[in-house]
Coordinates of C-alpha atoms and ligand atoms in Angstrom, one line a residue:
M1 CA 0.0 0.0 0.0
K2 CA 1.3 3.5 -0.9
E3 CA 2.0 5.7 2.1
S4 CA -0.8 8.1 1.1
E5 CA -3.5 5.4 0.7
F6 CA -5.8 4.7 3.6
R7 CA -8.0 1.6 3.7
Y8 CA -11.1 1.4 5.8
D9 CA -14.3 -0.6 5.8
Y10 CA -16.4 2.6 5.9
L11 CA -15.5 6.1 4.9
V12 CA -17.8 8.8 6.3
I13 CA -17.4 12.3 4.9
G14 CA -18.6 14.8 7.5
S15 CA -18.7 14.9 11.3
G16 CA -22.1 16.5 12.0
V17 CA -25.0 14.6 13.6
A18 CA -25.5 12.4 10.5
G19 CA -21.9 11.3 10.1
L20 CA -21.2 10.7 13.7
F21 CA -24.4 8.8 14.4
F22 CA -23.7 6.6 11.4
A23 CA -20.1 6.0 12.5
L24 CA -21.2 5.0 16.0
N25 CA -23.7 2.5 14.6
M26 CA -21.2 0.9 12.3
A27 CA -18.1 0.7 14.6
S28 CA -19.0 -2.8 15.7
H29 CA -19.0 -4.0 12.1
G30 CA -15.7 -2.6 10.9
R31 CA -13.1 0.2 10.9
V32 CA -14.6 3.6 10.3
A33 CA -12.8 6.7 9.0
V34 CA -14.6 10.0 9.5
V35 CA -13.0 12.8 7.4
T36 CA -14.0 16.3 8.2
K37 CA -12.9 19.5 6.6
K38 CA -12.2 21.6 9.7
E39 CA -12.3 20.9 13.5
R40 CA -14.4 17.8 14.3
Y41 CA -17.2 19.8 15.9
E42 CA -17.5 22.4 13.1
S43 CA -20.8 21.7 11.3
N44 CA -24.3 23.0 10.9
T45 CA -25.3 20.6 13.7
N46 CA -23.1 22.5 16.1
Y47 CA -25.1 25.7 15.6
A48 CA -28.6 24.3 15.8
Q49 CA -30.7 26.2 18.3
G50 CA -34.4 25.3 18.4
G51 CA -34.2 21.6 18.8
I52 CA -35.4 18.2 17.5
A53 CA -39.1 17.7 16.6
A54 CA -40.4 14.4 17.9
V55 CA -43.6 13.1 19.3
T56 CA -43.1 12.6 23.0
S57 CA -46.1 14.0 24.8
K58 CA -49.6 12.6 25.4
E59 CA -51.1 15.7 23.9
D60 CA -49.3 15.0 20.6
S61 CA -49.6 12.2 18.1
F62 CA -47.7 10.9 15.0
E63 CA -50.7 11.9 12.9
M64 CA -50.5 15.5 14.0
H65 CA -46.8 15.7 13.4
V66 CA -47.3 14.1 9.9
K67 CA -50.1 16.6 9.2
D68 CA -47.9 19.6 10.1
T69 CA -45.0 18.3 8.1
L70 CA -47.2 17.7 5.0
E71 CA -48.8 21.1 5.3
A72 CA -45.4 22.9 5.5
G73 CA -44.2 20.8 2.6
A74 CA -46.9 22.3 0.3
G75 CA -47.9 19.2 -1.4
L76 CA -44.5 17.9 -2.3
C77 CA -43.5 15.6 0.6
S78 CA -43.1 11.9 0.1
E79 CA -45.7 10.6 2.6
E80 CA -43.8 7.4 3.0
A81 CA -40.7 9.4 4.1
V82 CA -42.7 11.6 6.4
R83 CA -44.4 8.7 8.2
T84 CA -41.3 6.6 8.5
I85 CA -39.1 9.4 9.9
I86 CA -41.7 10.7 12.3
R87 CA -42.6 7.2 13.6
E88 CA -38.9 6.2 14.2
G89 CA -38.1 9.6 15.8
P90 CA -38.8 8.8 19.5
E91 CA -36.6 5.6 19.4
R92 CA -33.7 7.7 18.0
I93 CA -34.2 10.3 20.7
A94 CA -34.0 7.6 23.4
E95 CA -30.7 6.4 21.9
L96 CA -29.3 9.9 21.9
K97 CA -30.2 10.2 25.6
E98 CA -28.4 6.9 26.2
L99 CA -25.3 8.4 24.6
G100 CA -25.4 11.2 27.1
M101 CA -27.6 13.9 25.5
K102 CA -29.5 16.0 28.1
F103 CA -32.6 17.8 27.0
T104 CA -34.0 20.6 29.0
E105 CA -36.7 19.5 31.5
R106 CA -39.2 21.4 33.6
E107 CA -41.2 20.6 36.7
V108 CA -44.7 19.4 36.0
P109 CA -47.1 21.9 37.6
N110 CA -48.5 20.8 41.0
S111 CA -46.5 17.6 41.0
N112 CA -44.2 17.7 43.9
G113 CA -41.1 17.8 41.8
V114 CA -41.9 15.4 39.0
R115 CA -40.0 16.5 35.9
E116 CA -40.8 16.2 32.2
L117 CA -39.3 17.3 28.9
D118 CA -39.7 21.0 28.3
L119 CA -41.1 21.1 24.8
G120 CA -40.7 24.1 22.6
R121 CA -42.9 25.3 19.7
E122 CA -41.8 26.6 16.3
G123 CA -43.4 27.8 13.1
G124 CA -45.9 25.5 11.5
H125 CA -46.1 23.2 14.5
S126 CA -49.7 22.8 15.9
K127 CA -48.3 21.4 19.2
R128 CA -45.4 21.9 21.5
R129 CA -43.0 19.0 20.4
V130 CA -39.5 20.4 20.0
L131 CA -37.0 18.8 22.4
H132 CA -34.2 21.2 23.1
A133 CA -31.2 22.0 25.3
K134 CA -32.0 25.6 26.1
D135 CA -31.0 27.4 22.9
I136 CA -27.8 25.4 22.2
T137 CA -29.3 22.0 21.2
G138 CA -26.9 21.4 18.4
R139 CA -23.8 22.0 20.4
E140 CA -25.1 19.5 23.0
V141 CA -25.9 16.9 20.4
E142 CA -22.5 17.3 18.7
Q143 CA -20.7 17.1 22.0
S144 CA -22.6 14.0 23.1
L145 CA -21.9 12.2 19.8
L146 CA -18.2 13.3 19.7
K147 CA -17.6 12.0 23.3
A148 CA -19.1 8.6 22.3
V149 CA -17.0 8.5 19.1
E150 CA -13.8 9.3 21.0
R151 CA -14.5 6.3 23.3
D152 CA -14.6 4.0 20.3
S153 CA -11.2 2.7 19.0
N154 CA -12.7 1.6 15.7
I155 CA -13.6 5.1 14.6
H156 CA -10.7 7.4 13.4
I157 CA -11.4 11.1 12.8
F158 CA -9.3 13.0 10.3
E159 CA -9.7 16.7 11.0
N160 CA -8.8 19.3 8.4
H161 CA -9.3 16.7 5.6
I162 CA -11.5 17.9 2.8
A163 CA -12.9 15.3 0.3
V164 CA -12.2 16.4 -3.2
N165 CA -13.9 13.8 -5.5
L166 CA -15.4 10.4 -5.2
I167 CA -13.5 7.5 -6.8
M168 CA -15.8 5.6 -9.2
S169 CA -15.0 2.2 -10.7
G170 CA -16.5 3.4 -14.0
R171 CA -13.9 6.1 -14.3
L172 CA -11.2 3.5 -13.7
G173 CA -12.5 1.4 -16.5
M174 CA -13.4 -1.5 -14.2
D175 CA -16.1 -4.0 -15.2
G176 CA -19.6 -4.2 -13.5
P177 CA -21.9 -1.4 -12.2
N178 CA -20.4 2.0 -11.5
R179 CA -19.4 1.6 -7.8
C180 CA -18.0 4.1 -5.4
L181 CA -14.7 2.8 -4.1
G182 CA -13.4 5.7 -2.0
A183 CA -12.5 9.3 -2.3
H184 CA -9.5 11.6 -2.8
V185 CA -9.1 13.8 0.3
F186 CA -7.0 16.9 0.6
N187 CA -5.1 17.4 3.8
R188 CA -5.4 21.2 4.5
V189 CA -2.4 21.2 6.8
S190 CA 0.2 19.2 4.8
G191 CA -1.2 20.1 1.3
E192 CA -1.2 16.4 0.2
V193 CA -4.1 14.6 -1.4
H194 CA -4.6 11.2 0.1
T195 CA -6.5 8.2 -1.4
F196 CA -9.1 6.7 1.0
S197 CA -10.6 3.4 -0.1
A198 CA -13.6 1.7 1.6
R199 CA -16.3 -0.8 0.9
I200 CA -18.9 1.9 1.5
V201 CA -18.7 5.6 1.3
V202 CA -21.2 7.8 3.1
L203 CA -21.8 11.5 2.3
A204 CA -22.7 13.3 5.4
T205 CA -21.5 16.7 4.3
G206 CA -24.5 18.9 5.2
G207 CA -25.9 21.8 3.3
C208 CA -25.0 24.7 1.0
G209 CA -25.9 28.0 2.8
K210 CA -22.6 29.5 1.7
V211 CA -23.8 29.6 -1.9
Y212 CA -25.7 32.8 -0.8
L213 CA -24.3 36.1 0.4
Y214 CA -26.3 36.1 3.6
T215 CA -26.7 32.8 5.5
T216 CA -27.1 31.4 9.0
N217 CA -24.7 28.6 8.1
P218 CA -21.0 28.3 9.1
D219 CA -18.2 28.3 6.5
I220 CA -18.2 24.6 6.0
A221 CA -21.6 24.6 4.3
T222 CA -20.5 24.8 0.6
G223 CA -22.5 21.9 -0.8
D224 CA -19.5 19.7 -1.4
G225 CA -21.4 16.4 -1.1
I226 CA -24.0 17.5 -3.6
A227 CA -21.3 18.6 -6.1
M228 CA -19.3 15.4 -5.6
A229 CA -22.3 13.1 -6.0
Y230 CA -23.5 15.0 -9.1
R231 CA -20.1 14.8 -10.7
A232 CA -20.1 11.1 -10.0
G233 CA -23.4 10.6 -11.8
A234 CA -25.9 10.4 -8.9
R235 CA -29.4 12.0 -9.2
V236 CA -30.0 15.2 -7.3
A237 CA -33.5 16.5 -6.5
N238 CA -35.4 19.7 -5.5
M239 CA -32.5 22.1 -5.3
E240 CA -34.9 25.0 -6.0
F241 CA -36.2 24.7 -2.4
I242 CA -33.7 26.7 -0.4
Q243 CA -35.1 27.7 2.9
F244 CA -34.5 31.2 4.1
H245 CA -34.8 31.5 7.9
P246 CA -36.9 34.6 8.7
T247 CA -34.8 35.8 11.6
C248 CA -31.1 36.2 11.4
L249 CA -29.6 38.9 13.6
Y250 CA -29.1 42.1 11.7
H251 CA -25.9 43.8 12.8
P252 CA -22.9 44.9 10.7
K253 CA -20.5 42.9 12.9
A254 CA -22.5 39.8 13.6
K255 CA -21.7 37.1 11.0
S256 CA -24.6 34.8 10.5
F257 CA -26.1 34.6 14.0
L258 CA -29.5 33.0 14.1
I259 CA -32.4 34.1 16.3
S260 CA -34.2 30.9 16.9
E261 CA -37.8 30.4 15.8
A262 CA -38.3 29.2 19.3
V263 CA -38.3 32.9 20.3
R264 CA -41.4 33.3 18.3
G265 CA -42.6 30.0 19.8
E266 CA -42.4 31.7 23.2
G267 CA -44.4 34.7 22.0
G268 CA -41.9 36.8 20.0
V269 CA -43.8 39.0 17.5
L270 CA -42.5 40.3 14.1
K271 CA -42.9 44.0 13.7
S272 CA -41.9 46.6 11.1
I273 CA -39.3 49.2 12.1
D274 CA -42.1 51.6 13.1
G275 CA -43.5 49.0 15.5
R276 CA -46.4 47.7 13.5
E277 CA -47.3 44.0 13.7
F278 CA -47.7 42.8 10.1
M279 CA -47.9 39.0 10.0
D280 CA -51.7 38.9 10.5
A281 CA -52.0 40.1 6.9
Y282 CA -50.0 37.0 5.7
H283 CA -51.1 33.9 7.7
P284 CA -53.5 32.9 10.4
M285 CA -50.6 31.6 12.5
K286 CA -49.1 35.2 12.3
S287 CA -45.5 35.3 13.5
L288 CA -45.5 31.5 13.8
A289 CA -46.5 31.0 10.2
P290 CA -44.4 28.4 8.2
R291 CA -41.0 29.7 7.3
D292 CA -41.5 30.3 3.6
I293 CA -44.5 32.5 4.4
A294 CA -42.7 34.4 7.2
A295 CA -39.5 35.0 5.2
R296 CA -41.5 36.2 2.2
A297 CA -43.6 38.5 4.3
I298 CA -40.5 40.1 5.9
D299 CA -38.9 40.5 2.4
N300 CA -42.1 42.2 1.3
E301 CA -42.2 44.5 4.3
M302 CA -38.6 45.5 3.8
K303 CA -39.0 46.2 0.1
R304 CA -42.2 48.2 0.8
S305 CA -40.7 50.4 3.5
G306 CA -37.1 50.5 2.2
A307 CA -35.9 49.4 5.6
E308 CA -32.9 47.2 6.0
H309 CA -34.5 44.9 8.6
V310 CA -37.6 44.2 10.6
L311 CA -37.9 43.7 14.4
L312 CA -38.6 40.7 16.6
D313 CA -40.1 41.8 19.9
I314 CA -40.4 39.6 22.9
T315 CA -40.0 42.3 25.6
H316 CA -43.4 41.4 27.0
R317 CA -42.1 38.2 28.5
P318 CA -40.3 38.4 31.9
A319 CA -36.6 39.0 31.7
P320 CA -35.6 36.1 34.0
F321 CA -37.6 33.7 31.8
L322 CA -35.8 35.0 28.6
I323 CA -32.4 34.8 30.1
E324 CA -33.0 31.2 31.4
R325 CA -34.7 30.0 28.2
F326 CA -32.4 31.7 25.6
P327 CA -29.0 32.2 27.4
N328 CA -27.0 32.1 24.2
I329 CA -29.2 34.4 22.2
Y330 CA -29.5 36.8 25.1
K331 CA -25.7 36.8 25.6
T332 CA -24.9 37.2 21.9
C333 CA -27.4 40.0 21.4
L334 CA -26.1 41.8 24.5
F335 CA -22.5 41.5 23.1
Y336 CA -23.8 43.5 20.0
G337 CA -25.4 46.1 22.3
I338 CA -29.0 44.7 22.1
D339 CA -30.8 43.8 25.3
M340 CA -33.6 41.5 24.1
T341 CA -35.4 41.8 27.4
K342 CA -35.8 45.5 26.9
E343 CA -35.8 46.2 23.2
P344 CA -36.8 44.4 20.0
I345 CA -34.1 42.5 18.0
P346 CA -33.3 43.7 14.4
V347 CA -33.7 40.7 12.1
V348 CA -33.5 39.8 8.4
P349 CA -34.0 36.6 6.5
A350 CA -31.0 34.5 5.4
A351 CA -30.3 31.3 3.5
H352 CA -30.6 28.5 6.0
Y353 CA -31.4 25.0 4.8
Q354 CA -31.4 23.0 1.6
C355 CA -34.6 20.9 1.3
G356 CA -33.3 19.0 -1.8
G357 CA -30.2 17.0 -2.1
V358 CA -28.8 13.7 -3.4
V359 CA -31.6 11.3 -4.1
I360 CA -31.7 8.4 -1.7
D361 CA -34.1 5.6 -0.8
M362 CA -35.4 5.1 2.7
N363 CA -32.1 3.2 3.6
G364 CA -29.8 6.0 2.5
R365 CA -28.8 4.4 -0.7
T366 CA -28.0 6.7 -3.7
D367 CA -28.2 5.5 -7.3
L368 CA -24.5 4.6 -7.2
D369 CA -23.4 1.3 -5.7
G370 CA -21.4 1.7 -2.5
L371 CA -22.5 5.3 -2.1
Y372 CA -24.9 6.4 0.7
A373 CA -26.0 9.9 1.7
I374 CA -27.5 11.0 5.0
G375 CA -28.5 14.2 6.7
E376 CA -28.9 17.6 5.0
V377 CA -27.0 16.5 1.9
A378 CA -29.6 13.9 1.1
Y379 CA -33.1 14.2 -0.4
T380 CA -35.6 11.8 1.2
G381 CA -38.8 13.7 0.4
L382 CA -39.5 14.5 4.0
H383 CA -39.4 18.3 3.5
G384 CA -41.1 18.7 0.2
A385 CA -41.2 22.3 -0.9
N386 CA -40.5 23.7 2.6
R387 CA -39.1 22.0 5.7
L388 CA -41.0 22.1 9.0
A389 CA -38.8 23.6 11.7
S390 CA -36.6 21.2 13.7
N391 CA -37.4 18.2 11.4
S392 CA -33.8 18.1 10.0
L393 CA -31.9 16.8 13.1
L394 CA -34.7 14.3 13.3
E395 CA -34.3 13.2 9.7
A396 CA -30.5 13.0 10.1
L397 CA -30.8 10.7 13.2
V398 CA -33.4 8.4 11.6
C399 CA -31.8 8.1 8.2
S400 CA -28.3 7.5 9.7
K401 CA -29.6 4.6 11.7
R402 CA -31.5 3.1 8.7
A403 CA -28.4 3.5 6.5
A404 CA -26.3 1.8 9.1
A405 CA -28.7 -1.1 9.4
D406 CA -28.8 -1.5 5.6
V407 CA -25.0 -1.4 5.2
A408 CA -24.6 -3.9 8.0
S409 CA -26.9 -6.4 6.3
N410 CA -25.5 -5.9 2.7
Q411 CA -21.8 -5.9 3.0
L412 CA -20.0 -5.2 -0.4
E413 CA -16.7 -7.0 -0.9
P414 CA -13.6 -4.8 -0.4
V415 CA -11.8 -4.0 -3.7
E416 CA -8.2 -5.2 -3.3
K417 CA -6.8 -3.4 -6.3
P418 CA -4.9 -0.2 -5.2
L419 CA -6.7 3.0 -6.2
P420 CA -5.0 5.6 -8.3
A421 CA -3.3 8.6 -6.7
W422 CA -4.5 12.1 -7.3
Q423 CA -3.1 14.0 -10.3
S424 CA -3.3 17.7 -10.5
G425 CA -1.4 20.7 -11.7
N426 CA 1.3 22.2 -9.5
A427 CA 1.3 25.8 -10.6
T428 CA 0.7 28.6 -8.0
N429 CA 0.0 32.1 -9.1
P430 CA -1.0 34.9 -6.7
D431 CA -3.2 36.4 -9.5
E432 CA -5.3 33.2 -9.5
M433 CA -5.9 33.6 -5.7
V434 CA -7.5 37.0 -6.4
V435 CA -9.6 35.4 -9.1
V436 CA -10.7 32.7 -6.6
S437 CA -11.9 35.2 -4.0
H438 CA -13.5 37.4 -6.6
N439 CA -15.4 34.5 -8.0
W440 CA -16.6 33.4 -4.5
D441 CA -18.1 36.8 -4.0
E442 CA -19.6 37.0 -7.4
I443 CA -21.4 33.7 -7.1
R444 CA -22.8 34.5 -3.6
R445 CA -24.0 37.9 -4.6
T446 CA -25.5 36.7 -7.9
M447 CA -27.4 34.0 -6.0
W448 CA -28.6 36.5 -3.3
D449 CA -29.7 39.1 -5.9
Y450 CA -31.2 36.9 -8.5
V451 CA -32.1 33.5 -7.0
G452 CA -33.3 34.5 -3.6
I453 CA -36.7 34.6 -1.7
V454 CA -38.6 36.1 -4.7
R455 CA -37.6 35.0 -8.2
T456 CA -38.5 35.9 -11.8
N457 CA -37.6 34.3 -15.1
K458 CA -35.5 37.2 -16.1
R459 CA -33.4 37.2 -12.9
L460 CA -33.0 33.4 -13.2
R461 CA -31.8 33.8 -16.8
R462 CA -29.3 36.5 -15.8
A463 CA -28.0 34.3 -12.9
Q464 CA -27.7 31.3 -15.3
K465 CA -25.5 33.2 -17.7
R466 CA -23.2 34.5 -15.0
I467 CA -22.8 31.1 -13.3
E468 CA -22.1 29.4 -16.7
N469 CA -19.3 31.9 -17.4
L470 CA -17.9 31.3 -13.9
L471 CA -18.1 27.6 -14.2
E472 CA -16.2 27.7 -17.5
E473 CA -13.5 29.9 -15.9
I474 CA -13.2 27.8 -12.8
H475 CA -12.9 24.6 -15.0
E476 CA -10.1 26.2 -17.0
Y477 CA -7.7 26.8 -14.1
Y478 CA -8.9 24.0 -11.8
W479 CA -6.7 21.3 -13.3
D480 CA -3.7 23.5 -13.8
F481 CA -3.2 24.9 -10.4
K482 CA -2.3 23.4 -7.1
I483 CA -5.5 22.8 -5.1
T484 CA -6.5 24.8 -2.1
S485 CA -9.6 24.4 0.0
D486 CA -10.8 27.8 -1.3
L487 CA -10.5 26.5 -4.9
L488 CA -12.2 23.2 -4.1
E489 CA -15.1 25.0 -2.4
L490 CA -15.4 27.5 -5.1
R491 CA -15.8 24.8 -7.7
N492 CA -18.5 23.2 -5.5
I493 CA -20.5 26.3 -4.8
A494 CA -20.5 27.1 -8.5
T495 CA -21.8 23.6 -9.3
V496 CA -24.5 23.9 -6.6
A497 CA -25.5 27.4 -7.7
D498 CA -25.9 26.0 -11.2
L499 CA -28.1 23.1 -9.9
I500 CA -30.3 25.5 -7.9
I501 CA -30.8 27.8 -10.9
K502 CA -31.6 24.9 -13.3
C503 CA -34.1 23.4 -10.8
A504 CA -35.7 26.8 -10.2
S505 CA -35.9 27.6 -13.9
S506 CA -37.6 24.3 -14.6
R507 CA -40.4 24.7 -11.9
K508 CA -43.0 26.8 -13.6
E509 CA -45.1 27.5 -10.6
S510 CA -44.8 29.0 -7.1
R511 CA -44.8 26.4 -4.4
G512 CA -43.4 26.5 -0.9
L513 CA -39.9 28.1 -1.0
N514 CA -39.8 28.5 -4.8
Y515 CA -41.7 31.7 -5.4
N516 CA -41.6 33.1 -9.0
L517 CA -43.5 36.3 -9.8
D518 CA -43.9 35.0 -13.4
Y519 CA -45.8 32.0 -12.2
P520 CA -47.5 33.2 -8.9
E521 CA -49.8 30.1 -8.6
A522 CA -49.1 26.5 -7.6
M523 CA -50.1 24.1 -10.3
P524 CA -52.0 21.1 -8.9
E525 CA -50.7 18.7 -11.5
L526 CA -47.1 19.4 -10.4
S527 CA -47.7 18.4 -6.8
K528 CA -45.8 15.4 -5.5
Q529 CA -43.4 15.7 -8.4
P530 CA -39.9 16.5 -7.4
T531 CA -37.4 18.2 -9.8
V532 CA -34.8 15.6 -10.6
I533 CA -31.5 16.3 -12.2
R534 CA -28.6 14.2 -13.3
R535 CA -25.3 15.3 -14.9
G536 CA -26.2 16.5 -18.4
E537 CA -30.0 16.1 -18.1
L538 CA -33.0 17.4 -16.3
T539 CA -34.6 14.0 -16.0
A540 CA -38.0 14.4 -14.6
R541 CA -41.2 16.1 -13.8
Ligands
FAD601 P1 -23.6 19.1 9.2 O1 -24.0 19.1 10.7 O2 -23.6 20.4 8.5 O3 -22.2 18.4 9.1 C1 -21.5 18.4 7.8 C2 -20.1 17.9 8.1 O4 -19.5 17.6 6.8 C3 -19.2 18.9 8.8 O5 -18.4 18.3 9.7 C4 -18.4 19.5 7.6 O6 -17.1 20.0 8.0 C5 -18.2 18.2 6.8 N1 -17.9 18.4 5.4 C6 -18.6 19.1 4.5 N2 -18.0 19.0 3.3 C7 -16.9 18.2 3.5 C8 -15.8 17.8 2.6 N3 -15.8 18.1 1.3 N4 -14.9 17.0 3.2 C9 -14.9 16.7 4.5 N5 -15.9 17.1 5.3 C10 -16.8 17.9 4.8 N6 -32.3 21.8 12.4 C11 -33.1 21.3 13.3 O7 -33.7 20.2 13.1 N7 -33.3 22.0 14.5 C12 -32.7 23.1 14.8 O8 -32.9 23.7 15.8 C13 -31.8 23.7 13.8 N8 -31.2 24.9 14.0 C14 -30.3 25.3 13.1 C15 -29.6 26.5 13.4 C16 -28.6 26.9 12.5 C17 -27.8 28.2 12.8 C18 -28.3 26.2 11.3 C19 -27.2 26.6 10.4 C20 -29.0 25.0 11.1 C21 -30.0 24.6 11.9 N9 -30.7 23.4 11.7 C22 -31.6 22.9 12.6 C23 -30.4 22.5 10.6 C24 -29.5 21.4 11.1 O9 -28.6 21.9 12.0 C25 -28.8 20.7 9.9 O10 -29.6 20.4 8.9 C26 -28.1 19.4 10.4 O11 -27.4 19.7 11.6 C27 -27.3 18.8 9.3 O12 -26.6 17.8 9.9 P2 -25.6 17.0 8.9 O13 -24.9 16.0 9.8 O14 -26.3 16.5 7.7 O15 -24.6 18.1 8.4
SIN602 C1 -34.3 27.6 14.8 O1 -34.0 27.4 16.0 O2 -35.1 28.5 14.5 C2 -33.9 26.7 13.7 C3 -34.7 25.5 13.7 C4 -34.5 24.8 12.4 O3 -33.9 25.3 11.5 O4 -35.1 23.7 12.3

C-alpha cells in the first residue's frame, strides 16, 4: 500500500449529527474513517438552536406531526418518508439520551417535583413538540456524539481533511456497475491529497448555505457532497427549495447569527421598524407561520418600506424567563449592544437550509453502488417544498440509523486493487488567488440578488448566464493549479448554484420556497413531483 493510501471498511465524509451517528452505529461492524474539513465539531449541527421535533407528549400524536409536516411541505412531501421518519423519531431520541444527550426539562405543575421534557414550539407546529437543550441544542448533540465516538477505538477522525472527489469504478475502466470505491481527500495542513478506499462511502457533508451572500450557516456549508455526487453521476432533486430563515440577527458585525424560531414559539412578534405587527396580513398563525411565508412577508415589508431589517419583539415576556430559556441568544445580542429583554431585536431573512439533495431511498442508498448519503446533503422527500422547523436533526438521526442497518446487512466486498493517486497541476500564481476570492463573492452575490426569496424568469436567466461563465472559468484553471480548500469549495458552490438555478428555472409554478413572480400560482398537477437532475440532463417532472 502506498504511504498516502488509507484503507477502511467505511468512509464517512462529515462529522455532524448524520456522520457521527452513522459511525457510532457501524463501529461494531468494521473500521470507520470520518474525514471532516475543519475541526471535528465544526458543522451546521453545532449551531442548531431550536431543537429536535419528535412526538413525546400525550397531547401530541404521530398523525398531528405528519399533518404539520405535509402542510409545511406544500404538497411535495413523500408521505412514506414523512411517516417513517416521524414514527422512528422517538426511538432515536432515546438512543441519543443513552449516549449522554441531556434535553431541558421542567417541573410538572403541582406535581411535587416530577420532571418532564420542556417542549418548545416553532413555526408550522400545531403542538409543542420540540425537544431542546435551552438554545444550544446542536452544540449539546454534537458534544454527546463526539464523546461517544472518541471512546470507540474503531472510529478514526481525520480533521482538516476535505474530500475532493469520489473515486468511481466506471472512471477507472473497471467492469460491472459503477461503484464508489473511496475518495480523494485533501489534507489542508500538509497540502497532500490522500486516497481513501472503503467498501462503503457515506456522504454526510451537510448543506450549502454559503452559496448565498447572507446565510445562517457556518463556513463549512459549501454543498461539497451534492457537487461530488452530481459529478459522479448520482441524481439530485429539488434544489430550488432553499429555505430562508426569517430571523437572522441584523448587525454589521454579527456574522450569520440565528435568532431561533423558538423565540417566536415563546411569544416573539414580528414588527416593522415603526413598531407595526404585520404578520396577520399574511397567515392565520401570524408570527408563527411556516418559514416560507414568514420569510417572504419580511422580504415584502422590507421592500415596501425600504428598511434594511424588521424587528422581533419579545420584551413582553419576563426578563428572567428569557435569560433562562435563551441564554446564548441573550448573551450574543447583548454583546452586540441589544438587550432582548428591553428592546426588539433587528432581524433579516438569510439562507438556512437545503430541502433538496442527493436522491436516496429510505435506507440512505444513492443511485450509485457503494455510495450512501444521509442528513442535509440527502433528499428523502421529508421536507417537500418547505421544511417544517426542527425536522432536520430528526431526519439525520433516523436516516443514519436506517443506513447503518442497511450497510450492516448488505456488505459489499472490499476492492483489493490499489486505487490511483490524485493527479493535478502544480502551478501557483498569486493572481489566481485573487480570481478565486473574486469568483466566490460574485457567485454568492448573484445568488442572493437573482435566485433569492422572490424569483423571476428574467433574474434566473441572468444568474444562469453569469454562473455558466464562472463555471467555465473555474474549470479552465482547476486542473492546472495546485489545489487549495478555497478553490475546491469555489468549484463546489459554482456547481450547486448551477443546480439551484436549473431546478428553479424548470419549476414553472410558485410552491413553498420556490416563489416566482412570473408563475405566482401553484399548479395542482405538479404536486408530488420533485425536480430531478442528473449530470447533463434534467430528468423528470
Ligand atoms: P452538518 O452538521 O452540517 O455536518 C456536515 C459535516 O460535513 C461537517 O463536519 C463538515 O465539516 C463536513 N464536510 C462538508 N464538506 C466536506 C468535505 N468536502 N470533506 C470533508 N468534510 C466535509 N435543524 C433542526 O432540526 N433543528 C434546529 O434547531 C436547527 N437549528 C439550526 C440552526 C442553525 C444556525 C443552522 C445553520 C441550522 C439549523 N438546523 C436545525 C439545521 C440542522 O442543523 C442541519 O440540517 C443538520 O445539523 C445537518 O446535519 P448534517 O450532519 O447533515 O450536516
Ligand atoms: C431555529 O432554531 O429557528 C432553527 C430551527 C430549524 O432550522 O429547524
